[in-house]
mmCIF file of C-alpha atoms in Angstrom:
data_model
loop_
_atom_site.group_PDB
_atom_site.id
_atom_site.type_symbol
_atom_site.label_atom_id
_atom_site.label_comp_id
_atom_site.label_asym_id
_atom_site.label_seq_id
_atom_site.Cartn_x
_atom_site.Cartn_y
_atom_site.Cartn_z
ATOM 1 C CA UNK A 1 -5.100 1.181 -4.107
ATOM 2 C CA UNK A 2 -4.738 3.835 -6.755
ATOM 3 C CA UNK A 3 -3.387 6.172 -3.367
ATOM 4 C CA UNK A 4 -0.391 3.710 -3.311
ATOM 5 C CA UNK A 5 0.446 3.413 -7.256
ATOM 6 C CA UNK A 6 2.418 6.980 -6.717
ATOM 7 C CA UNK A 7 4.563 5.480 -3.867
ATOM 8 C CA UNK A 8 5.306 2.099 -5.494
ATOM 9 C CA UNK A 9 5.317 2.807 -9.043
ATOM 10 C CA UNK A 10 6.537 5.490 -11.709
ATOM 11 C CA UNK A 11 2.700 5.347 -12.885
ATOM 12 C CA UNK A 12 1.185 8.980 -13.496
ATOM 13 C CA UNK A 13 -1.914 8.674 -11.205
ATOM 14 C CA UNK A 14 -2.932 11.137 -8.431
ATOM 15 C CA UNK A 15 -2.729 9.802 -5.282
ATOM 16 C CA UNK A 16 -3.723 11.498 -2.020
ATOM 17 C CA UNK A 17 -1.087 11.389 0.853
ATOM 18 C CA UNK A 18 -3.426 10.741 3.542
ATOM 19 C CA UNK A 19 -5.440 8.228 2.351
ATOM 20 C CA UNK A 20 -2.070 5.701 1.188
ATOM 21 C CA UNK A 21 -1.198 4.483 4.482
ATOM 22 C CA UNK A 22 -4.836 3.123 5.000
ATOM 23 C CA UNK A 23 -3.947 1.367 2.026
ATOM 24 C CA UNK A 24 -1.261 -0.509 2.934
ATOM 25 C CA UNK A 25 -3.144 -3.944 2.461
ATOM 26 C CA UNK A 26 -3.127 -3.302 -1.396
ATOM 27 C CA UNK A 27 0.892 -3.845 -2.005
ATOM 28 C CA UNK A 28 0.521 -7.186 -3.056
ATOM 29 C CA UNK A 29 -2.082 -5.708 -5.732
ATOM 30 C CA UNK A 30 0.647 -3.217 -7.312
ATOM 31 C CA UNK A 31 2.642 -6.473 -8.327
ATOM 32 C CA UNK A 32 -0.096 -6.961 -11.293
ATOM 33 C CA UNK A 33 0.354 -3.557 -12.606
ATOM 34 C CA UNK A 34 4.407 -3.875 -11.963
ATOM 35 C CA UNK A 35 4.706 -7.423 -13.710
ATOM 36 C CA UNK A 36 2.087 -7.292 -16.579
ATOM 37 C CA UNK A 37 4.507 -5.901 -19.207
ATOM 38 C CA UNK A 38 7.755 -7.843 -18.170
ATOM 39 C CA UNK A 39 5.613 -11.015 -18.173
ATOM 40 C CA UNK A 40 4.206 -10.393 -21.293
ATOM 41 C CA UNK A 41 7.892 -9.748 -22.976
ATOM 42 C CA UNK A 42 9.396 -13.191 -21.326
ATOM 43 C CA UNK A 43 6.260 -14.621 -22.813
ATOM 44 C CA UNK A 44 6.520 -13.630 -26.219
ATOM 45 C CA UNK A 45 10.222 -14.651 -25.863
ATOM 46 C CA UNK A 46 11.488 -11.385 -27.382
ATOM 47 C CA UNK A 47 15.305 -11.166 -28.315
ATOM 48 C CA UNK A 48 17.097 -10.339 -24.846
ATOM 49 C CA UNK A 49 13.952 -10.578 -23.145
ATOM 50 C CA UNK A 50 15.524 -11.167 -19.466
ATOM 51 C CA UNK A 51 17.211 -8.054 -20.316
ATOM 52 C CA UNK A 52 14.118 -5.877 -21.464
ATOM 53 C CA UNK A 53 11.972 -7.738 -19.275
ATOM 54 C CA UNK A 54 14.088 -6.169 -15.918
ATOM 55 C CA UNK A 55 14.529 -2.716 -17.683
ATOM 56 C CA UNK A 56 10.506 -2.567 -18.153
ATOM 57 C CA UNK A 57 10.447 -3.225 -14.296
ATOM 58 C CA UNK A 58 12.318 -0.747 -13.021
ATOM 59 C CA UNK A 59 10.802 1.773 -16.101
ATOM 60 C CA UNK A 60 7.383 1.144 -14.336
ATOM 61 C CA UNK A 61 8.758 0.805 -10.533
ATOM 62 C CA UNK A 62 11.547 3.379 -10.471
ATOM 63 C CA UNK A 63 14.767 3.322 -9.027
ATOM 64 C CA UNK A 64 13.938 4.342 -5.868
ATOM 65 C CA UNK A 65 14.071 0.708 -3.957
ATOM 66 C CA UNK A 66 17.709 0.244 -5.543
ATOM 67 C CA UNK A 67 18.774 3.651 -4.243
ATOM 68 C CA UNK A 68 17.229 2.297 -0.772
ATOM 69 C CA UNK A 69 19.307 -1.277 -1.233
ATOM 70 C CA UNK A 70 22.808 0.833 -1.900
ATOM 71 C CA UNK A 71 21.972 2.862 1.225
ATOM 72 C CA UNK A 72 21.357 0.008 2.988
ATOM 73 C CA UNK A 73 24.116 -2.063 2.316
ATOM 74 C CA UNK A 74 26.287 0.709 3.004
ATOM 75 C CA UNK A 75 25.015 0.650 6.434
ATOM 76 C CA UNK A 76 25.109 -2.834 7.264
ATOM 77 C CA UNK A 77 28.890 -3.407 6.193
ATOM 78 C CA UNK A 78 30.133 -0.726 8.085
ATOM 79 C CA UNK A 79 32.244 -1.689 11.247
ATOM 80 C CA UNK A 80 31.098 -0.163 14.666
ATOM 81 C CA UNK A 81 28.087 0.955 16.904
ATOM 82 C CA UNK A 82 24.310 1.178 15.252
ATOM 83 C CA UNK A 83 24.764 5.039 15.542
ATOM 84 C CA UNK A 84 27.492 4.984 13.165
ATOM 85 C CA UNK A 85 25.556 2.393 10.780
ATOM 86 C CA UNK A 86 22.826 4.518 10.716
ATOM 87 C CA UNK A 87 25.129 7.521 9.725
ATOM 88 C CA UNK A 88 26.583 5.703 6.649
ATOM 89 C CA UNK A 89 23.406 4.288 5.387
ATOM 90 C CA UNK A 90 21.843 7.853 5.716
ATOM 91 C CA UNK A 91 25.446 9.518 3.907
ATOM 92 C CA UNK A 92 24.227 10.488 0.314
ATOM 93 C CA UNK A 93 27.521 9.059 -0.905
ATOM 94 C CA UNK A 94 27.148 5.298 -2.224
ATOM 95 C CA UNK A 95 30.173 3.175 -1.058
ATOM 96 C CA UNK A 96 31.446 -0.335 -2.575
ATOM 97 C CA UNK A 97 29.252 -2.056 -0.528
ATOM 98 C CA UNK A 98 26.255 -0.328 -1.849
ATOM 99 C CA UNK A 99 27.375 -0.763 -5.343
ATOM 100 C CA UNK A 100 28.457 -4.034 -5.067
ATOM 101 C CA UNK A 101 24.737 -5.216 -3.515
ATOM 102 C CA UNK A 102 23.224 -2.817 -6.634
ATOM 103 C CA UNK A 103 25.199 -4.841 -9.106
ATOM 104 C CA UNK A 104 24.463 -8.592 -7.425
ATOM 105 C CA UNK A 105 20.888 -7.846 -7.101
ATOM 106 C CA UNK A 106 20.648 -7.111 -10.922
ATOM 107 C CA UNK A 107 22.555 -9.554 -12.068
ATOM 108 C CA UNK A 108 21.009 -12.513 -10.264
ATOM 109 C CA UNK A 109 17.742 -11.349 -11.853
ATOM 110 C CA UNK A 110 18.643 -10.793 -15.237
ATOM 111 C CA UNK A 111 20.601 -14.441 -15.238
ATOM 112 C CA UNK A 112 17.592 -15.969 -13.403
ATOM 113 C CA UNK A 113 14.925 -14.960 -15.948
ATOM 114 C CA UNK A 114 15.955 -17.038 -18.943
ATOM 115 C CA UNK A 115 15.893 -20.057 -16.580
ATOM 116 C CA UNK A 116 12.280 -19.667 -15.172
ATOM 117 C CA UNK A 117 8.860 -19.778 -16.402
ATOM 118 C CA UNK A 118 7.836 -16.160 -17.790
ATOM 119 C CA UNK A 119 5.487 -15.880 -14.669
ATOM 120 C CA UNK A 120 8.043 -15.896 -12.347
ATOM 121 C CA UNK A 121 8.746 -12.225 -12.366
ATOM 122 C CA UNK A 122 5.009 -12.040 -11.348
ATOM 123 C CA UNK A 123 5.754 -14.132 -8.390
ATOM 124 C CA UNK A 124 8.893 -12.147 -7.485
ATOM 125 C CA UNK A 125 7.206 -9.114 -7.959
ATOM 126 C CA UNK A 126 4.360 -10.187 -5.738
ATOM 127 C CA UNK A 127 6.722 -11.282 -2.750
ATOM 128 C CA UNK A 128 8.567 -8.441 -3.039
ATOM 129 C CA UNK A 129 5.393 -6.051 -2.502
ATOM 130 C CA UNK A 130 4.228 -8.509 0.387
ATOM 131 C CA UNK A 131 7.852 -8.765 1.816
ATOM 132 C CA UNK A 132 7.781 -4.635 2.497
ATOM 133 C CA UNK A 133 4.213 -5.238 3.727
ATOM 134 C CA UNK A 134 5.895 -7.725 6.324
ATOM 135 C CA UNK A 135 8.526 -4.922 6.947
ATOM 136 C CA UNK A 136 6.172 -2.211 8.037
ATOM 137 C CA UNK A 137 4.640 -4.936 10.177
ATOM 138 C CA UNK A 138 7.269 -5.167 12.523
ATOM 139 C CA UNK A 139 6.082 -1.607 13.990
ATOM 140 C CA UNK A 140 9.820 -0.747 14.659
ATOM 141 C CA UNK A 141 10.088 2.398 12.388
ATOM 142 C CA UNK A 142 13.713 4.651 12.314
ATOM 143 C CA UNK A 143 13.459 8.014 11.749
ATOM 144 C CA UNK A 144 10.807 10.617 10.680
ATOM 145 C CA UNK A 145 10.745 9.518 6.959
ATOM 146 C CA UNK A 146 8.106 8.101 4.773
ATOM 147 C CA UNK A 147 8.686 4.177 6.096
ATOM 148 C CA UNK A 148 7.934 5.920 9.117
ATOM 149 C CA UNK A 149 4.778 7.536 8.169
ATOM 150 C CA UNK A 150 3.796 4.338 6.490
ATOM 151 C CA UNK A 151 4.356 2.362 9.507
ATOM 152 C CA UNK A 152 2.309 4.441 11.571
ATOM 153 C CA UNK A 153 -1.146 3.502 9.708
ATOM 154 C CA UNK A 154 0.062 -0.120 9.829
ATOM 155 C CA UNK A 155 -2.213 -2.443 11.622
ATOM 156 C CA UNK A 156 -3.425 -6.166 12.166
ATOM 157 C CA UNK A 157 -6.482 -5.738 9.844
ATOM 158 C CA UNK A 158 -4.227 -4.363 7.182
ATOM 159 C CA UNK A 159 -1.608 -7.313 7.544
ATOM 160 C CA UNK A 160 -4.581 -9.643 7.755
ATOM 161 C CA UNK A 161 -6.280 -8.283 4.679
ATOM 162 C CA UNK A 162 -2.821 -8.200 2.885
ATOM 163 C CA UNK A 163 -1.916 -11.615 3.974
ATOM 164 C CA UNK A 164 -5.107 -13.028 2.221
ATOM 165 C CA UNK A 165 -4.719 -10.819 -0.736
ATOM 166 C CA UNK A 166 -1.281 -12.235 -1.199
ATOM 167 C CA UNK A 167 -2.362 -15.947 -0.745
ATOM 168 C CA UNK A 168 -5.265 -15.279 -3.091
ATOM 169 C CA UNK A 169 -2.818 -13.739 -5.808
ATOM 170 C CA UNK A 170 -0.434 -16.537 -5.566
ATOM 171 C CA UNK A 171 -2.950 -19.374 -5.678
ATOM 172 C CA UNK A 172 -3.846 -19.263 -9.263
ATOM 173 C CA UNK A 173 0.123 -19.888 -10.360
ATOM 174 C CA UNK A 174 0.192 -22.357 -7.883
ATOM 175 C CA UNK A 175 -2.672 -24.266 -9.252
ATOM 176 C CA UNK A 176 -1.342 -23.832 -12.659
ATOM 177 C CA UNK A 177 1.724 -25.239 -11.936
ATOM 178 C CA UNK A 178 2.131 -26.543 -8.253
ATOM 179 C CA UNK A 179 6.265 -26.596 -8.268
ATOM 180 C CA UNK A 180 5.480 -22.577 -8.189
ATOM 181 C CA UNK A 181 5.219 -23.213 -4.365
ATOM 182 C CA UNK A 182 8.591 -23.598 -4.452
ATOM 183 C CA UNK A 183 8.890 -19.286 -4.532
ATOM 184 C CA UNK A 184 7.161 -18.826 -1.064
ATOM 185 C CA UNK A 185 10.748 -19.399 0.016
ATOM 186 C CA UNK A 186 11.867 -16.425 -1.779
ATOM 187 C CA UNK A 187 10.030 -14.705 1.681
ATOM 188 C CA UNK A 188 13.057 -16.088 3.737
ATOM 189 C CA UNK A 189 15.177 -13.393 1.935
ATOM 190 C CA UNK A 190 12.507 -10.825 3.721
ATOM 191 C CA UNK A 191 12.867 -12.448 6.548
ATOM 192 C CA UNK A 192 16.733 -12.330 6.724
ATOM 193 C CA UNK A 193 17.006 -8.434 5.577
ATOM 194 C CA UNK A 194 14.210 -7.828 8.090
ATOM 195 C CA UNK A 195 16.324 -9.508 11.018
ATOM 196 C CA UNK A 196 19.276 -7.486 9.674
ATOM 197 C CA UNK A 197 17.995 -4.545 9.990
ATOM 198 C CA UNK A 198 16.760 -4.883 13.380
ATOM 199 C CA UNK A 199 19.906 -5.897 14.653
ATOM 200 C CA UNK A 200 21.975 -3.475 12.861
ATOM 201 C CA UNK A 201 19.878 -0.559 13.194
ATOM 202 C CA UNK A 202 17.554 -0.733 15.478
ATOM 203 C CA UNK A 203 14.110 -0.115 13.193
ATOM 204 C CA UNK A 204 13.541 0.029 9.975
ATOM 205 C CA UNK A 205 13.266 2.826 7.476
ATOM 206 C CA UNK A 206 12.677 3.646 3.846
ATOM 207 C CA UNK A 207 16.118 2.316 2.829
ATOM 208 C CA UNK A 208 15.281 -0.892 4.607
ATOM 209 C CA UNK A 209 11.932 -1.435 2.817
ATOM 210 C CA UNK A 210 14.135 -0.839 -0.414
ATOM 211 C CA UNK A 211 16.563 -3.338 0.425
ATOM 212 C CA UNK A 212 13.623 -5.808 1.371
ATOM 213 C CA UNK A 213 11.657 -5.507 -1.791
ATOM 214 C CA UNK A 214 14.725 -5.846 -3.867
ATOM 215 C CA UNK A 215 16.454 -8.711 -2.136
ATOM 216 C CA UNK A 216 13.420 -10.604 -1.990
ATOM 217 C CA UNK A 217 12.544 -10.324 -5.586
ATOM 218 C CA UNK A 218 16.165 -11.481 -6.663
ATOM 219 C CA UNK A 219 16.028 -13.985 -4.288
ATOM 220 C CA UNK A 220 12.668 -15.541 -5.226
ATOM 221 C CA UNK A 221 13.798 -15.763 -8.874
ATOM 222 C CA UNK A 222 17.128 -17.389 -7.744
ATOM 223 C CA UNK A 223 15.274 -20.141 -5.973
ATOM 224 C CA UNK A 224 12.512 -20.799 -8.930
ATOM 225 C CA UNK A 225 15.842 -20.758 -11.225
ATOM 226 C CA UNK A 226 17.472 -23.447 -8.676
ATOM 227 C CA UNK A 227 14.088 -25.299 -8.527
ATOM 228 C CA UNK A 228 13.763 -25.698 -12.135
ATOM 229 C CA UNK A 229 17.411 -26.526 -12.698
ATOM 230 C CA UNK A 230 17.144 -29.410 -9.772
ATOM 231 C CA UNK A 231 14.049 -30.487 -11.601
#
């Protein structure tokens, strides 16, 4: 897993660039690392725990995925053909669609966290990382960036191993609190973002993976918040 950490977090560990794409199966494991401190903050019920937990999460994983979400949203919202959408996504300037997407994702997370159990941020991160693995499994690369590099190393064995690992990491929480199973519905957000990406851009790149990660996490927290309210 150590070779994946430098690409998915800001943790100062040295990873081997060549070996990283052979460890794609370990994406779900990263959730254990990225969510441990935010979960602790929520468990201790510190003042403004929802804000502090989210700040700690982004301090750990960085803002790269949020930046990808902004670029992705700009591309999705542009009217025109596929070439024009890809051009908008690659534009260095962030448009109003990108800004709106980032604000809404942060808003949903901040306001969902006080309504859900402390371990929900772990489930949301687990879904987020597994969703990225699903995005890579489409084998529909777009451009020649890091996303394409990882996608070239993706295969059925890595997906099967990652899926098994995801299930094993989710199972303890589901056994501890069976209603937490509803959090699996957060992956529907991942499926929708993947669908939109393929329809609008014809493939998936790093920006699309960032959008998949961010929207899946926010969507999972939203699902868990509504489920607890409904109960």
